[in-house]
């Protein structure tokens, strides 16, 4: 019986908290708008991809191959186009399939497996688009396999469903001009996909720490005493930002150390040896991303920490307690994750405009850094970094400005709702 | 007379520890914190601001302590404009807010050292720390985290840091608020001692009229943001034919209402 009023009080404390309501409204509006934007972007790129034509390089000029390709082309609605080489094919089409010289002999020998090579050109970070393209390459390969079975069946006057002809497709991806095997690309895109989340979590957690520390100081009633000391307010702000960064880094190190410990504990001596096709992730990342990209990504994270620290300190300084600080900064985490993913899923090209967006929002900055480095687009890279530095300095300036205003003592008031009671 | 002359000719006399001229603070929404407040505090004086809740005492103290900016008017601390040169002004003064607390995770000793390290370094810091330890008089409790302290202990701890910093001007907002009788007496004695021994000027606010009468030579009576009357305590008592400051306050407030 006595539990009910306690629960009602706790729930009411949150529901009647203006910061909590603002957070919900903000998230609802933000993700609603983001969803519409992503939906439109994804729909457009998928439609474009589905109508794509496929180049075919024939290295086995047999009558059998001609028949197979004829059937496959007819079945695909005329999407197969003969090209002279992989390079010329990729300059015209985004997907090229190669029929190797031993294709006919493998097709005729029942014990042999069909082998094809596919090349997919991907100039986007969108996992939706790249999945669609690699999916099309696999669909065409499957179509060729079925066409082989059909041709053999017709020539031997048997039922095509009785012919089991397995196929192996050696897929290669050309990402922003850099050639990599499919498994390498899969690893690359997986990492690229989690980068904005990792950065957003680091930024969001840091913002929370900064706001909580600042709000706690106000609750402890030591804040006004500190502000009355002969120290520039900007020093107070910088100290709080650096403090939150140190706390976030310690938490991050502990987190990654914990993950490594978990992985090492989970490993068993009888684990199978790595296969020939397995890849050394660290070496691969270093070779693919390059020292420059990795360095810029680290710089991005540092900028993001300062940026989010300044946001957190600002929010923490204008609220009255940790609860409101938490309610206000939690959405920041989701907003950063949303922005990071938006750049990925909308499939925006990496250019100066997206560089500016990434610079302002920080979370997608490592993606822009990685891709623009791969493309050799130093302008986009420089612009995004410059904008990120300017954004960070701007947010810090706002924090210092707030610390020099009455609001830091009186608290923020929105309309008639008081976030902090005036003394 | 001198004040009026100074204000009229617009020249600041540096012997005033505090000079406010037409000090006005209007909060967002139109609430008036203080309205055209003009008063002076002489060097070495203990000046008390008295008034009911919401009369503008804390607002006045916060403006002088550079925590709030006035909407209009001027404030000088030892000749320094606190709005234009807040950092310079803060070097001359220290402020104890109402219900001032301390960092929960620090020990009392660490808190003292931190608060004093923003003003002093080296040997001077060590001397100030020793002095604050003596003022706080918390014994071995100083080594414990502040989260275990009572309200009175926290208040004494905070007061020890502001006294040991030896500011030229000490601003105290309700210095004995929430303290028991013994601690209140101790705090009053310390304020008087530091004023006498080190010539520290004190501006304080209080609801406790007996306390103000004991500590202050001069008082200002605030009501709804306006300074109704100011002057030496004895003079105000004589003028209003009152036996104590409480009666003075009630009579002057009655006239204003």
PDB file of C-alpha atoms in Angstrom, chain A residues 198-214 237 240-246 248-249 299-317 325 328-330 332-333 336 359-363 388 391-396 399:
ATOM      1  CA  UNK A 198      31.272   5.141 -30.689  1.00  0.00           C
ATOM      2  CA  UNK A 199      32.028   8.823 -31.215  1.00  0.00           C
ATOM      3  CA  UNK A 200      28.455   9.787 -30.291  1.00  0.00           C
ATOM      4  CA  UNK A 201      28.576   7.688 -27.119  1.00  0.00           C
ATOM      5  CA  UNK A 202      31.914   9.222 -26.124  1.00  0.00           C
ATOM      6  CA  UNK A 203      30.577  12.709 -26.828  1.00  0.00           C
ATOM      7  CA  UNK A 204      27.251  12.069 -25.119  1.00  0.00           C
ATOM      8  CA  UNK A 205      28.766  10.477 -22.020  1.00  0.00           C
ATOM      9  CA  UNK A 206      31.240  13.340 -21.784  1.00  0.00           C
ATOM     10  CA  UNK A 207      28.428  15.892 -22.013  1.00  0.00           C
ATOM     11  CA  UNK A 208      26.611  14.036 -19.242  1.00  0.00           C
ATOM     12  CA  UNK A 209      29.682  13.966 -17.027  1.00  0.00           C
ATOM     13  CA  UNK A 210      30.336  17.666 -17.561  1.00  0.00           C
ATOM     14  CA  UNK A 211      26.736  18.654 -16.813  1.00  0.00           C
ATOM     15  CA  UNK A 212      26.495  16.342 -13.803  1.00  0.00           C
ATOM     16  CA  UNK A 213      29.734  17.614 -12.292  1.00  0.00           C
ATOM     17  CA  UNK A 214      28.666  21.217 -12.720  1.00  0.00           C
ATOM     18  CA  UNK A 237      34.888  26.528 -17.666  1.00  0.00           C
ATOM     19  CA  UNK A 240      35.399  21.671 -15.883  1.00  0.00           C
ATOM     20  CA  UNK A 241      35.729  20.648 -19.545  1.00  0.00           C
ATOM     21  CA  UNK A 242      39.161  19.123 -18.961  1.00  0.00           C
ATOM     22  CA  UNK A 243      37.884  17.379 -15.826  1.00  0.00           C
ATOM     23  CA  UNK A 244      35.022  15.777 -17.716  1.00  0.00           C
ATOM     24  CA  UNK A 245      37.358  14.741 -20.557  1.00  0.00           C
ATOM     25  CA  UNK A 246      39.720  13.045 -18.115  1.00  0.00           C
ATOM     26  CA  UNK A 248      35.438  10.165 -19.927  1.00  0.00           C
ATOM     27  CA  UNK A 249      38.860   8.963 -21.060  1.00  0.00           C
ATOM     28  CA  UNK A 299      41.668  14.543 -33.424  1.00  0.00           C
ATOM     29  CA  UNK A 300      37.922  14.401 -34.164  1.00  0.00           C
ATOM     30  CA  UNK A 301      37.279  12.519 -30.947  1.00  0.00           C
ATOM     31  CA  UNK A 302      39.347  15.044 -28.982  1.00  0.00           C
ATOM     32  CA  UNK A 303      37.433  17.910 -30.607  1.00  0.00           C
ATOM     33  CA  UNK A 304      34.194  16.091 -29.867  1.00  0.00           C
ATOM     34  CA  UNK A 305      35.155  15.747 -26.220  1.00  0.00           C
ATOM     35  CA  UNK A 306      35.919  19.447 -25.870  1.00  0.00           C
ATOM     36  CA  UNK A 307      32.749  20.302 -27.822  1.00  0.00           C
ATOM     37  CA  UNK A 308      30.512  18.083 -25.719  1.00  0.00           C
ATOM     38  CA  UNK A 309      32.262  19.083 -22.514  1.00  0.00           C
ATOM     39  CA  UNK A 310      31.451  22.710 -23.243  1.00  0.00           C
ATOM     40  CA  UNK A 311      27.806  21.825 -23.962  1.00  0.00           C
ATOM     41  CA  UNK A 312      27.603  19.816 -20.750  1.00  0.00           C
ATOM     42  CA  UNK A 313      29.184  22.542 -18.635  1.00  0.00           C
ATOM     43  CA  UNK A 314      26.801  25.105 -20.121  1.00  0.00           C
ATOM     44  CA  UNK A 315      23.738  22.973 -19.416  1.00  0.00           C
ATOM     45  CA  UNK A 316      24.968  22.008 -15.953  1.00  0.00           C
ATOM     46  CA  UNK A 317      25.542  25.645 -15.065  1.00  0.00           C
ATOM     47  CA  UNK A 325      21.054  18.139 -15.895  1.00  0.00           C
ATOM     48  CA  UNK A 328      18.670  17.727 -20.553  1.00  0.00           C
ATOM     49  CA  UNK A 329      21.906  16.020 -21.587  1.00  0.00           C
ATOM     50  CA  UNK A 330      20.582  12.530 -22.247  1.00  0.00           C
ATOM     51  CA  UNK A 332      22.314  14.984 -26.679  1.00  0.00           C
ATOM     52  CA  UNK A 333      23.650  11.445 -26.836  1.00  0.00           C
ATOM     53  CA  UNK A 336      24.678  12.817 -31.890  1.00  0.00           C
ATOM     54  CA  UNK A 359      32.214  19.693 -38.768  1.00  0.00           C
ATOM     55  CA  UNK A 360      29.246  21.316 -37.059  1.00  0.00           C
ATOM     56  CA  UNK A 361      27.910  18.088 -35.563  1.00  0.00           C
ATOM     57  CA  UNK A 362      31.311  16.405 -34.943  1.00  0.00           C
ATOM     58  CA  UNK A 363      29.969  12.828 -34.638  1.00  0.00           C
ATOM     59  CA  UNK A 388      34.851  21.408 -36.385  1.00  0.00           C
ATOM     60  CA  UNK A 391      32.263  24.871 -33.857  1.00  0.00           C
ATOM     61  CA  UNK A 392      34.210  23.703 -30.820  1.00  0.00           C
ATOM     62  CA  UNK A 393      35.577  27.177 -30.143  1.00  0.00           C
ATOM     63  CA  UNK A 394      32.074  28.623 -30.584  1.00  0.00           C
ATOM     64  CA  UNK A 395      30.528  26.218 -28.092  1.00  0.00           C
ATOM     65  CA  UNK A 396      33.346  26.971 -25.643  1.00  0.00           C
ATOM     66  CA  UNK A 399      29.994  28.330 -22.170  1.00  0.00           C
TER      67      UNK A 399
END
